[in-house]
Short mmCIF file of C-alpha atoms in Angstrom, two decimals:
data_model
loop_
_atom_site.label_atom_id
_atom_site.label_comp_id
_atom_site.label_asym_id
_atom_site.label_seq_id
_atom_site.Cartn_x
_atom_site.Cartn_y
_atom_site.Cartn_z
CA MET A 1 5.36 -20.14 -8.72
CA THR A 2 2.87 -18.38 -10.65
CA VAL A 3 2.07 -14.59 -9.36
CA LEU A 4 -1.30 -12.70 -10.00
CA ILE A 5 -1.38 -9.55 -9.79
CA ALA A 6 -4.76 -7.49 -9.24
CA GLY A 7 -3.95 -4.40 -10.26
CA CYS A 8 -0.64 -3.22 -12.01
CA GLY A 9 -0.09 0.61 -10.71
CA ASP A 10 3.12 2.08 -9.72
CA LEU A 11 3.00 -0.32 -7.06
CA GLY A 12 1.53 -2.65 -8.43
CA THR A 13 4.17 -2.97 -11.71
CA GLU A 14 6.75 -2.62 -9.03
CA VAL A 15 5.65 -5.42 -6.91
CA GLY A 16 5.67 -7.85 -10.20
CA LEU A 17 8.99 -6.61 -10.96
CA ARG A 18 10.30 -8.16 -7.90
CA PHE A 19 8.94 -11.21 -8.50
CA ALA A 20 9.68 -11.98 -11.74
CA ALA A 21 13.29 -11.08 -10.56
CA ALA A 22 13.03 -13.82 -8.07
CA GLY A 23 12.24 -16.16 -11.13
CA HIS A 24 8.62 -16.25 -10.97
CA ARG A 25 5.63 -15.90 -13.71
CA VAL A 26 4.03 -12.75 -13.18
CA VAL A 27 0.53 -12.39 -14.58
CA GLY A 28 -0.73 -8.29 -14.19
CA LEU A 29 -4.67 -7.51 -14.43
CA ARG A 30 -5.27 -3.78 -15.64
CA ARG A 31 -7.30 -2.02 -18.05
CA SER A 32 -4.06 -0.85 -20.02
CA PRO A 33 -2.13 -3.69 -20.17
CA GLU A 34 0.45 -2.86 -23.22
CA LYS A 35 1.61 -0.26 -20.51
CA LEU A 36 2.97 -3.29 -18.48
CA PRO A 37 7.06 -4.38 -18.88
CA PRO A 38 8.25 -7.20 -20.68
CA GLU A 39 8.33 -8.88 -17.15
CA ILE A 40 4.82 -9.12 -16.37
CA GLN A 41 2.61 -10.86 -18.74
CA GLY A 42 -0.46 -8.22 -19.16
CA VAL A 43 -4.33 -9.63 -18.97
CA ARG A 44 -6.88 -6.89 -19.89
CA ALA A 45 -8.96 -6.23 -16.65
CA ASP A 46 -11.19 -3.97 -15.09
CA LEU A 47 -11.46 -5.14 -11.46
CA SER A 48 -14.73 -3.34 -10.80
CA LYS A 49 -16.62 -5.75 -13.01
CA PRO A 50 -16.08 -9.72 -13.48
CA LEU A 51 -12.70 -10.98 -14.62
CA PRO A 52 -11.81 -13.18 -17.60
CA GLU A 53 -9.95 -16.59 -17.58
CA LEU A 54 -7.55 -16.56 -14.45
CA PRO A 55 -3.81 -18.98 -14.96
CA THR A 56 -5.27 -22.24 -13.38
CA ASP A 57 -1.69 -22.65 -11.63
CA VAL A 58 -1.90 -19.50 -9.65
CA ASP A 59 0.07 -19.59 -6.07
CA ILE A 60 0.19 -16.16 -4.99
CA VAL A 61 -2.64 -13.71 -6.16
CA VAL A 62 -1.65 -9.45 -5.07
CA VAL A 63 -4.42 -7.32 -5.00
CA ALA A 64 -3.28 -3.71 -5.32
CA VAL A 65 -6.24 -1.56 -6.67
CA ALA A 66 -6.92 2.03 -6.48
CA ALA A 67 -9.37 4.19 -6.81
CA ASP A 68 -9.94 6.28 -9.48
CA THR A 69 -11.05 9.60 -7.67
CA SER A 70 -11.56 10.08 -3.97
CA THR A 71 -15.08 9.34 -3.45
CA GLU A 72 -17.00 6.85 -2.09
CA GLU A 73 -18.38 5.41 -4.97
CA ALA A 74 -15.11 4.77 -6.65
CA TYR A 75 -13.61 3.64 -3.39
CA ARG A 76 -16.78 1.01 -3.55
CA ALA A 77 -15.73 0.09 -6.61
CA ALA A 78 -12.24 0.08 -6.64
CA TYR A 79 -12.01 -2.08 -3.41
CA VAL A 80 -14.98 -4.23 -2.39
CA ASN A 81 -15.91 -4.90 -6.06
CA GLY A 82 -12.25 -5.40 -6.74
CA VAL A 83 -12.03 -8.31 -3.91
CA LYS A 84 -15.10 -9.67 -4.60
CA ASN A 85 -14.32 -9.79 -8.43
CA VAL A 86 -10.98 -11.94 -7.90
CA LEU A 87 -12.58 -13.73 -5.39
CA ASP A 88 -15.14 -15.06 -7.62
CA ALA A 89 -13.23 -15.63 -10.43
CA LEU A 90 -10.70 -17.68 -8.43
CA GLU A 91 -13.99 -19.71 -7.30
CA ARG A 92 -15.88 -20.24 -10.44
CA GLN A 93 -12.26 -21.91 -11.77
CA SER A 94 -11.67 -23.43 -8.43
CA ILE A 95 -8.39 -22.02 -8.31
CA GLU A 96 -7.21 -21.93 -4.19
CA PRO A 97 -3.73 -19.99 -3.80
CA ARG A 98 -1.37 -20.30 -0.90
CA ARG A 99 -1.75 -16.61 -0.19
CA ILE A 100 -4.02 -13.95 -1.15
CA LEU A 101 -2.75 -10.22 -0.06
CA PHE A 102 -4.62 -7.36 -0.11
CA VAL A 103 -2.92 -3.97 -0.80
CA SER A 104 -5.27 -1.85 2.49
CA SER A 105 -4.69 1.22 4.36
CA THR A 106 -4.01 2.66 8.13
CA ALA A 107 -7.17 4.77 7.18
CA VAL A 108 -8.78 1.77 8.83
CA TYR A 109 -7.83 3.25 12.01
CA LYS A 110 -9.22 6.12 13.91
CA ASP A 111 -7.25 9.36 14.61
CA SER A 112 -5.48 7.98 18.32
CA GLY A 113 -4.53 11.46 19.24
CA GLY A 114 -0.60 10.64 18.86
CA ALA A 115 -0.79 6.88 20.30
CA VAL A 116 1.20 3.97 18.93
CA VAL A 117 -0.92 2.00 16.98
CA ASP A 118 -0.14 -1.86 15.60
CA GLU A 119 -2.16 -4.28 14.81
CA SER A 120 -4.04 -4.94 17.57
CA THR A 121 -5.46 -2.03 17.85
CA PRO A 122 -9.02 -2.25 17.29
CA THR A 123 -10.25 -0.68 14.15
CA GLU A 124 -12.92 2.25 13.74
CA PRO A 125 -12.22 4.15 10.75
CA THR A 126 -14.38 7.44 10.86
CA ARG A 127 -14.08 8.08 7.22
CA PHE A 128 -15.53 6.41 4.05
CA SER A 129 -11.81 5.75 3.04
CA GLY A 130 -11.05 3.50 5.84
CA GLN A 131 -15.00 2.11 6.16
CA VAL A 132 -14.94 0.79 2.89
CA LEU A 133 -11.24 -0.54 2.78
CA LEU A 134 -12.08 -2.47 6.27
CA GLU A 135 -15.19 -3.64 3.98
CA ALA A 136 -13.02 -5.02 1.47
CA GLU A 137 -10.86 -6.48 4.40
CA ASP A 138 -13.72 -8.35 5.79
CA LEU A 139 -15.10 -9.67 2.71
CA LEU A 140 -11.91 -11.66 2.25
CA PHE A 141 -11.06 -12.85 5.33
CA ALA A 142 -14.77 -14.37 5.68
CA ARG A 143 -14.55 -15.59 1.94
CA THR A 144 -11.24 -17.35 2.14
CA VAL A 145 -12.16 -18.57 6.18
CA GLY A 146 -11.85 -22.96 5.96
CA SER A 147 -10.00 -23.15 2.53
CA SER A 148 -6.56 -23.65 2.36
CA THR A 149 -5.76 -19.88 1.15
CA GLN A 150 -4.19 -17.55 4.09
CA ALA A 151 -5.52 -14.19 3.78
CA ILE A 152 -3.40 -11.37 4.36
CA SER A 153 -4.04 -7.89 4.95
CA VAL A 154 -1.01 -5.32 4.37
CA ARG A 155 -1.90 -2.18 5.60
CA LEU A 156 0.24 0.39 4.53
CA GLY A 157 1.02 4.12 5.63
CA GLY A 158 1.60 6.99 3.06
CA ILE A 159 3.51 5.81 0.17
CA TYR A 160 5.80 8.08 -1.37
CA GLY A 161 8.53 7.60 -4.00
CA PRO A 162 10.01 8.04 -7.36
CA GLY A 163 7.05 10.64 -9.31
CA ARG A 164 5.43 10.88 -5.90
CA THR A 165 6.15 14.31 -4.89
CA ARG A 166 3.26 16.28 -3.48
CA LEU A 167 4.90 17.47 -0.18
CA ILE A 168 7.97 18.00 -2.33
CA ASP A 169 5.79 20.48 -4.95
CA GLN A 170 3.63 22.26 -1.42
CA VAL A 171 7.48 23.25 -0.27
CA ARG A 172 8.84 24.10 -3.39
CA THR A 173 5.76 26.60 -4.52
CA GLY A 174 5.47 27.79 -1.28
CA LYS A 175 2.01 26.51 -0.14
CA ALA A 176 3.49 24.13 2.49
CA VAL A 177 1.82 24.85 5.96
CA ILE A 178 3.65 23.66 9.60
CA PRO A 179 -0.03 22.34 11.01
CA ALA A 180 0.05 24.89 14.08
CA GLN A 181 -0.75 21.18 16.43
CA PRO A 182 1.77 18.47 15.95
CA LYS A 183 1.05 15.60 14.11
CA HIS A 184 2.82 12.22 13.72
CA THR A 185 2.61 10.90 9.61
CA ASN A 186 3.02 7.22 8.64
CA ARG A 187 4.79 6.70 5.38
CA ILE A 188 6.64 4.56 3.78
CA HIS A 189 8.38 4.68 0.48
CA ARG A 190 6.84 2.45 -2.60
CA ASP A 191 10.13 0.25 -3.02
CA ASP A 192 9.59 -0.73 0.56
CA ALA A 193 5.86 -1.76 -0.05
CA ALA A 194 6.86 -3.59 -2.69
CA ALA A 195 9.46 -5.20 -0.97
CA MET A 196 7.21 -6.26 2.12
CA ILE A 197 4.36 -7.66 -0.20
CA VAL A 198 6.86 -10.19 -1.90
CA HIS A 199 8.51 -10.73 1.74
CA LEU A 200 5.27 -11.95 3.08
CA ALA A 201 4.14 -13.67 0.12
CA LEU A 202 7.02 -16.01 0.28
CA MET A 203 8.52 -16.00 3.05
CA GLU A 204 8.53 -19.65 4.57
CA GLN A 205 7.00 -19.22 8.67
CA GLN A 206 3.34 -19.09 8.50
CA PRO A 207 2.09 -15.23 8.14
CA GLN A 208 -0.72 -13.42 10.00
CA ALA A 209 -3.66 -11.94 9.00
CA VAL A 210 -3.01 -8.27 9.44
CA TYR A 211 0.23 -6.24 8.54
CA LEU A 212 1.13 -2.49 8.98
CA GLY A 213 3.42 -1.18 6.43
CA VAL A 214 4.94 1.75 7.53
CA ASP A 215 8.77 2.67 8.12
CA ASP A 216 10.44 3.06 11.34
CA ASP A 217 9.83 6.64 12.05
CA PRO A 218 6.68 8.11 12.82
CA ALA A 219 7.70 11.61 12.27
CA GLU A 220 6.01 14.75 13.44
CA TYR A 221 4.84 16.15 10.31
CA GLY A 222 6.14 19.49 11.00
CA ASP A 223 9.99 17.93 11.06
CA VAL A 224 9.15 16.25 7.72
CA LEU A 225 8.45 19.50 5.76
CA ARG A 226 11.27 21.15 8.06
CA PHE A 227 13.76 18.19 6.19
CA LEU A 228 12.46 19.21 2.50
CA ALA A 229 12.93 22.82 2.88
CA GLY A 230 16.43 22.24 4.35
CA GLU A 231 17.01 19.61 1.51
CA LEU A 232 15.71 22.35 -1.30
CA GLN A 233 17.06 25.35 0.47
CA LEU A 234 14.07 27.11 0.59
CA PRO A 235 12.68 29.42 4.09
CA GLU A 236 11.22 26.59 6.73
CA PRO A 237 7.64 26.61 5.80
CA PRO A 238 4.67 29.11 7.83
CA VAL A 239 3.37 27.39 10.79
CA GLY A 240 -0.78 27.67 10.55
CA PRO A 241 -4.13 25.67 10.24
CA ALA A 242 -3.37 22.02 8.92
CA SER A 243 -4.23 22.09 4.89
CA ASP A 244 -5.42 18.23 4.67
CA GLY A 245 -8.24 18.69 6.95
CA GLY A 246 -7.08 17.34 9.72
CA ALA A 247 -6.52 13.63 8.56
CA GLY A 248 -5.77 12.36 12.44
CA ASP A 249 -2.55 11.88 14.61
CA LYS A 250 -1.22 8.09 15.06
CA ARG A 251 2.32 6.63 15.30
CA CYS A 252 1.93 3.11 13.69
CA SER A 253 4.30 0.51 14.64
CA ASN A 254 5.95 -1.98 12.35
CA ARG A 255 6.96 -4.41 15.02
CA ARG A 256 5.04 -7.22 13.87
CA LEU A 257 6.39 -6.93 10.15
CA LYS A 258 10.00 -6.65 11.68
CA THR A 259 9.71 -9.43 13.36
CA THR A 260 9.52 -11.50 10.22
CA GLY A 261 13.18 -10.57 9.53
CA PHE A 262 11.97 -7.66 6.88
CA THR A 263 14.57 -4.46 7.25
CA PHE A 264 13.86 -1.50 5.19
CA THR A 265 15.84 0.14 2.28
CA TYR A 266 14.60 3.25 3.84
CA PRO A 267 13.45 3.30 7.36
CA SER A 268 12.71 7.11 7.81
CA TYR A 269 11.45 9.55 5.34
CA LYS A 270 15.11 11.47 5.58
CA GLU A 271 16.54 8.31 4.13
CA GLY A 272 13.90 7.93 1.35
CA TYR A 273 13.08 11.36 0.15
CA LEU A 274 16.72 11.84 -0.15
CA ALA A 275 16.70 9.30 -2.85
CA VAL A 276 13.69 10.87 -4.52
CA LEU A 277 15.59 14.14 -4.62
CA ALA A 278 18.14 12.39 -6.07
CA GLY A 279 16.09 11.22 -8.82
CA GLU A 280 16.46 7.74 -7.37
CA GLY A 281 14.01 4.92 -9.54
CA VAL A 282 11.07 5.40 -11.23
CA ARG A 283 7.25 6.07 -11.36
CA HIS A 284 5.35 3.22 -13.25
CA PRO A 285 2.97 4.46 -15.71
#
């Protein structure tokens, strides 16, 4: 098959490499295609603007964009405009791919006070990030309804992995703080996120419209910091006010994903962070 990856940053590139390893032709859109590995055919494109001609035989599209900065304007340019421009290009060329997967986020859910969140939970984002992502999802579903294209939103938790060492760095530098008010954190290793996207794109059974991409362990944030400190042989971080502005407290469920037969390489933060600390894998430029 021909797979189009719209947005080939770290995650999109890993997704593309996995499709290529499975024997598929992969075309990747990004502003600097020269950075892509040879397995991915790079096409220069800015997803916030109208796109160049696409391959006419595209079967699978993965939209894996990222905002340049954490502002509403940047989010809107990346996600809403990105989805719109991909759909416009497909429509212009009368291409109806079998599936379009949009990489979204668990930010579309509000703080649930530690309650379990799944695909049936109402989306009531309180921050602009979740609101813009939900708008992009709605646009994708509205534009593909009634067509032969199956639209899928993949709502990922916090991605960590090779080169994504923010928490490790905070513990190492003594800047990490365990929140006085316990809260849960929903994570997924980059490699599992990429494997999940490929799995949903290629599986024979009819996919659902939405999947949560989180590992098996919605861990308490303080436990993650304590674990990292122990592995780094450093003192346990102090307890204090949350340093991230209080990103909310919810426990996301991956039950729907697992019913498709997907299995995790890193089912919890422990296996994942041990791999990161051991230097396994590389972050794609």
